[in-house]
Amino acid sequence: MNKSIATFAGGCFWCTEAVFLQLKGVELVVSGYIGGTVENPTYQQICTGTTGHAEAIQVTFDEDLIAFESLLEVFFATHNPTTLNRQGADEGTQYRSEIFYHSDNQKLLAETYIQQLEEAKVFDSPIVTQLSPVTTFYSAETYHQNYYQLNKEQSYCHYVITPKMNKLSESFTTLLK
């Protein structure tokens, strides 16, 4: 087993967590907060947009089963990396698109992938996803963990997350558990 960690902020962590939990080789996905200035922030604190944290997920994965490049592909396909501090109706710095790299290799792979997306003009607008070295990751409160699986009937899940899950199952069948 070749365990690695990746950390992605792609708007609402409920959405990104639900997506990444479906991937082969992904062992654990934890929703949380990263990139801010307050130690041990709460959800209520980060929702103010004043702590500097992003809603993010920390993914533990087996590189023998799924490559970091595949995680990047799924990340960019399942959120909008062209809207600054916004995903759909969710607005604020806590909903920014950011990759917190754990190694120089992850940084290089992310830079290369973003450049490829830009050159291929995959998106109508420029990619605004930030790349930053990983900092302290704080796990979110228990009720945020595995949120989609536990709350599928909630309207936000039904209208926002379920379409992402459908796109995932249509576009990435070979990567799914």
mmCIF file of C-alpha atoms in Angstrom:
data_model
loop_
_atom_site.group_PDB
_atom_site.id
_atom_site.type_symbol
_atom_site.label_atom_id
_atom_site.label_comp_id
_atom_site.label_asym_id
_atom_site.label_seq_id
_atom_site.Cartn_x
_atom_site.Cartn_y
_atom_site.Cartn_z
ATOM 1 C CA MET A 1 0.000 0.000 0.000
ATOM 2 C CA ASN A 2 1.269 3.416 -0.982
ATOM 3 C CA LYS A 3 -0.703 5.873 1.191
ATOM 4 C CA SER A 4 -0.761 9.568 0.385
ATOM 5 C CA ILE A 5 -2.801 12.576 1.413
ATOM 6 C CA ALA A 6 -4.359 15.240 -0.797
ATOM 7 C CA THR A 7 -6.234 18.330 0.362
ATOM 8 C CA PHE A 8 -8.794 20.071 -1.851
ATOM 9 C CA ALA A 9 -11.073 23.057 -1.340
ATOM 10 C CA GLY A 10 -13.799 23.130 -3.966
ATOM 11 C CA GLY A 11 -16.626 25.057 -2.366
ATOM 12 C CA CYS A 12 -18.948 23.210 -0.031
ATOM 13 C CA PHE A 13 -17.119 20.326 1.620
ATOM 14 C CA TRP A 14 -20.304 18.244 1.664
ATOM 15 C CA CYS A 15 -20.106 18.147 -2.140
ATOM 16 C CA THR A 16 -16.427 17.348 -2.505
ATOM 17 C CA GLU A 17 -16.519 14.760 0.279
ATOM 18 C CA ALA A 18 -19.437 12.915 -1.350
ATOM 19 C CA VAL A 19 -17.619 12.794 -4.697
ATOM 20 C CA PHE A 20 -14.246 11.614 -3.410
ATOM 21 C CA LEU A 21 -15.760 8.932 -1.170
ATOM 22 C CA GLN A 22 -16.886 7.148 -4.354
ATOM 23 C CA LEU A 23 -13.387 6.724 -5.822
ATOM 24 C CA LYS A 24 -11.419 3.470 -5.865
ATOM 25 C CA GLY A 25 -8.271 3.772 -3.804
ATOM 26 C CA VAL A 26 -9.696 6.480 -1.557
ATOM 27 C CA GLU A 27 -9.591 5.173 1.990
ATOM 28 C CA LEU A 28 -10.766 8.172 3.977
ATOM 29 C CA VAL A 29 -12.225 11.608 3.330
ATOM 30 C CA VAL A 30 -12.464 14.119 6.165
ATOM 31 C CA SER A 31 -14.320 17.419 5.840
ATOM 32 C CA GLY A 32 -12.665 20.342 7.547
ATOM 33 C CA TYR A 33 -11.095 23.774 7.456
ATOM 34 C CA ILE A 34 -7.692 24.918 6.220
ATOM 35 C CA GLY A 35 -5.809 28.038 5.241
ATOM 36 C CA GLY A 36 -6.936 30.413 7.943
ATOM 37 C CA THR A 37 -5.595 32.225 10.963
ATOM 38 C CA VAL A 38 -7.823 30.977 13.796
ATOM 39 C CA GLU A 39 -6.863 27.794 15.653
ATOM 40 C CA ASN A 40 -9.566 25.114 15.895
ATOM 41 C CA PRO A 41 -12.227 27.146 14.068
ATOM 42 C CA THR A 42 -15.892 26.225 14.252
ATOM 43 C CA TYR A 43 -18.300 26.092 11.354
ATOM 44 C CA GLN A 44 -20.011 29.215 12.668
ATOM 45 C CA GLN A 45 -16.671 31.062 12.705
ATOM 46 C CA ILE A 46 -15.614 30.104 9.193
ATOM 47 C CA CYS A 47 -19.067 30.964 7.812
ATOM 48 C CA THR A 48 -18.372 34.605 8.669
ATOM 49 C CA GLY A 49 -15.579 34.616 6.084
ATOM 50 C CA THR A 50 -13.280 36.356 8.558
ATOM 51 C CA THR A 51 -11.057 33.432 9.644
ATOM 52 C CA GLY A 52 -9.411 32.911 6.241
ATOM 53 C CA HIS A 53 -10.257 29.208 6.209
ATOM 54 C CA ALA A 54 -11.642 27.309 3.250
ATOM 55 C CA GLU A 55 -14.097 24.461 3.531
ATOM 56 C CA ALA A 56 -11.942 21.566 2.359
ATOM 57 C CA ILE A 57 -11.494 17.829 2.353
ATOM 58 C CA GLN A 58 -8.451 15.818 3.274
ATOM 59 C CA VAL A 59 -8.247 12.631 1.235
ATOM 60 C CA THR A 60 -6.203 9.594 2.243
ATOM 61 C CA PHE A 61 -5.632 7.469 -0.844
ATOM 62 C CA ASP A 62 -3.577 4.539 -2.097
ATOM 63 C CA GLU A 63 -1.410 5.683 -4.993
ATOM 64 C CA ASP A 64 -1.178 2.072 -6.178
ATOM 65 C CA LEU A 65 -4.938 2.203 -6.852
ATOM 66 C CA ILE A 66 -5.537 5.831 -7.856
ATOM 67 C CA ALA A 67 -3.076 8.460 -9.015
ATOM 68 C CA PHE A 68 -3.006 12.028 -7.749
ATOM 69 C CA GLU A 69 -3.579 13.064 -11.383
ATOM 70 C CA SER A 70 -6.904 11.201 -11.338
ATOM 71 C CA LEU A 71 -7.885 13.032 -8.158
ATOM 72 C CA LEU A 72 -7.084 16.304 -9.930
ATOM 73 C CA GLU A 73 -9.207 15.294 -12.910
ATOM 74 C CA VAL A 74 -12.199 14.534 -10.680
ATOM 75 C CA PHE A 75 -11.661 17.697 -8.620
ATOM 76 C CA PHE A 76 -11.716 19.983 -11.653
ATOM 77 C CA ALA A 77 -14.649 18.167 -13.277
ATOM 78 C CA THR A 78 -16.922 18.350 -10.234
ATOM 79 C CA HIS A 79 -16.705 21.996 -9.205
ATOM 80 C CA ASN A 80 -16.328 25.345 -10.971
ATOM 81 C CA PRO A 81 -12.669 26.403 -10.747
ATOM 82 C CA THR A 82 -13.360 29.684 -12.560
ATOM 83 C CA THR A 83 -15.446 31.503 -9.960
ATOM 84 C CA LEU A 84 -13.517 33.372 -7.294
ATOM 85 C CA ASN A 85 -14.764 32.661 -3.769
ATOM 86 C CA ARG A 86 -17.988 31.134 -5.032
ATOM 87 C CA GLN A 87 -19.585 27.812 -5.896
ATOM 88 C CA GLY A 88 -23.149 28.189 -7.132
ATOM 89 C CA ALA A 89 -25.129 30.084 -4.506
ATOM 90 C CA ASP A 90 -22.397 29.607 -1.877
ATOM 91 C CA GLU A 91 -20.354 32.791 -1.725
ATOM 92 C CA GLY A 92 -17.391 33.844 0.407
ATOM 93 C CA THR A 93 -13.686 33.106 0.773
ATOM 94 C CA GLN A 94 -14.551 29.868 2.591
ATOM 95 C CA TYR A 95 -15.902 28.533 -0.748
ATOM 96 C CA ARG A 96 -12.773 29.230 -2.778
ATOM 97 C CA SER A 97 -11.134 26.752 -5.116
ATOM 98 C CA GLU A 98 -7.732 25.778 -3.757
ATOM 99 C CA ILE A 99 -5.354 22.845 -3.746
ATOM 100 C CA PHE A 100 -3.186 22.529 -0.658
ATOM 101 C CA TYR A 101 -0.238 20.495 -1.859
ATOM 102 C CA HIS A 102 1.655 18.095 0.393
ATOM 103 C CA SER A 103 4.779 17.822 -1.754
ATOM 104 C CA ASP A 104 6.638 19.548 -4.566
ATOM 105 C CA ASN A 105 5.444 16.753 -6.839
ATOM 106 C CA GLN A 106 1.772 17.437 -6.032
ATOM 107 C CA LYS A 107 2.373 21.125 -6.717
ATOM 108 C CA LEU A 108 4.022 20.363 -10.069
ATOM 109 C CA LEU A 109 1.271 17.942 -11.085
ATOM 110 C CA ALA A 110 -1.428 20.486 -10.184
ATOM 111 C CA GLU A 111 0.345 23.309 -12.049
ATOM 112 C CA THR A 112 0.769 21.076 -15.099
ATOM 113 C CA TYR A 113 -2.860 19.941 -15.052
ATOM 114 C CA ILE A 114 -4.174 23.504 -14.718
ATOM 115 C CA GLN A 115 -1.972 24.568 -17.634
ATOM 116 C CA GLN A 116 -3.330 21.691 -19.746
ATOM 117 C CA LEU A 117 -6.919 22.666 -18.919
ATOM 118 C CA GLU A 118 -6.215 26.296 -19.806
ATOM 119 C CA GLU A 119 -4.487 25.411 -23.096
ATOM 120 C CA ALA A 120 -7.364 23.109 -24.042
ATOM 121 C CA LYS A 121 -9.827 25.893 -23.155
ATOM 122 C CA VAL A 122 -11.916 23.429 -21.140
ATOM 123 C CA PHE A 123 -13.564 26.316 -19.290
ATOM 124 C CA ASP A 124 -14.990 29.535 -20.731
ATOM 125 C CA SER A 125 -13.226 31.632 -18.086
ATOM 126 C CA PRO A 126 -9.735 31.476 -16.582
ATOM 127 C CA ILE A 127 -9.113 29.024 -13.749
ATOM 128 C CA VAL A 128 -8.770 30.830 -10.405
ATOM 129 C CA THR A 129 -7.857 27.772 -8.316
ATOM 130 C CA GLN A 130 -5.074 28.687 -5.920
ATOM 131 C CA LEU A 131 -2.151 26.411 -5.103
ATOM 132 C CA SER A 132 -0.796 26.657 -1.574
ATOM 133 C CA PRO A 133 1.415 24.539 0.651
ATOM 134 C CA VAL A 134 -0.611 22.527 3.135
ATOM 135 C CA THR A 135 -1.113 24.138 6.527
ATOM 136 C CA THR A 136 -2.912 22.879 9.603
ATOM 137 C CA PHE A 137 -6.100 21.036 8.679
ATOM 138 C CA TYR A 138 -8.875 21.097 11.267
ATOM 139 C CA SER A 139 -11.570 18.421 11.088
ATOM 140 C CA ALA A 140 -15.068 19.839 10.889
ATOM 141 C CA GLU A 141 -17.696 18.987 13.447
ATOM 142 C CA THR A 142 -19.011 15.412 13.436
ATOM 143 C CA TYR A 143 -22.330 16.345 11.794
ATOM 144 C CA HIS A 144 -20.432 17.499 8.670
ATOM 145 C CA GLN A 145 -18.724 14.132 8.139
ATOM 146 C CA ASN A 146 -20.324 11.871 5.515
ATOM 147 C CA TYR A 147 -23.042 14.511 5.253
ATOM 148 C CA TYR A 148 -24.474 13.563 1.871
ATOM 149 C CA GLN A 149 -24.763 9.875 2.704
ATOM 150 C CA LEU A 150 -26.637 10.703 5.903
ATOM 151 C CA ASN A 151 -28.821 13.499 4.454
ATOM 152 C CA LYS A 152 -29.593 12.629 0.822
ATOM 153 C CA GLU A 153 -33.199 13.775 1.119
ATOM 154 C CA GLN A 154 -32.269 17.241 2.369
ATOM 155 C CA SER A 155 -33.027 19.794 -0.380
ATOM 156 C CA TYR A 156 -29.429 21.090 -0.672
ATOM 157 C CA CYS A 157 -28.173 17.541 -1.128
ATOM 158 C CA HIS A 158 -30.888 16.706 -3.622
ATOM 159 C CA TYR A 159 -30.468 19.803 -5.789
ATOM 160 C CA VAL A 160 -26.717 20.455 -5.495
ATOM 161 C CA ILE A 161 -24.874 17.249 -4.616
ATOM 162 C CA THR A 162 -26.934 14.604 -6.418
ATOM 163 C CA PRO A 163 -26.261 16.178 -9.864
ATOM 164 C CA LYS A 164 -22.511 16.105 -9.077
ATOM 165 C CA MET A 165 -22.811 12.449 -8.137
ATOM 166 C CA ASN A 166 -24.655 11.736 -11.390
ATOM 167 C CA LYS A 167 -21.924 13.490 -13.384
ATOM 168 C CA LEU A 168 -19.300 11.497 -11.523
ATOM 169 C CA SER A 169 -20.962 8.169 -12.311
ATOM 170 C CA GLU A 170 -21.401 9.127 -15.981
ATOM 171 C CA SER A 171 -17.895 10.518 -16.537
ATOM 172 C CA PHE A 172 -15.640 8.480 -14.261
ATOM 173 C CA THR A 173 -17.003 4.919 -14.245
ATOM 174 C CA THR A 174 -13.510 3.364 -14.268
ATOM 175 C CA LEU A 175 -12.520 5.276 -11.115
ATOM 176 C CA LEU A 176 -15.547 4.335 -9.025
ATOM 177 C CA LYS A 177 -15.637 1.758 -6.218
#
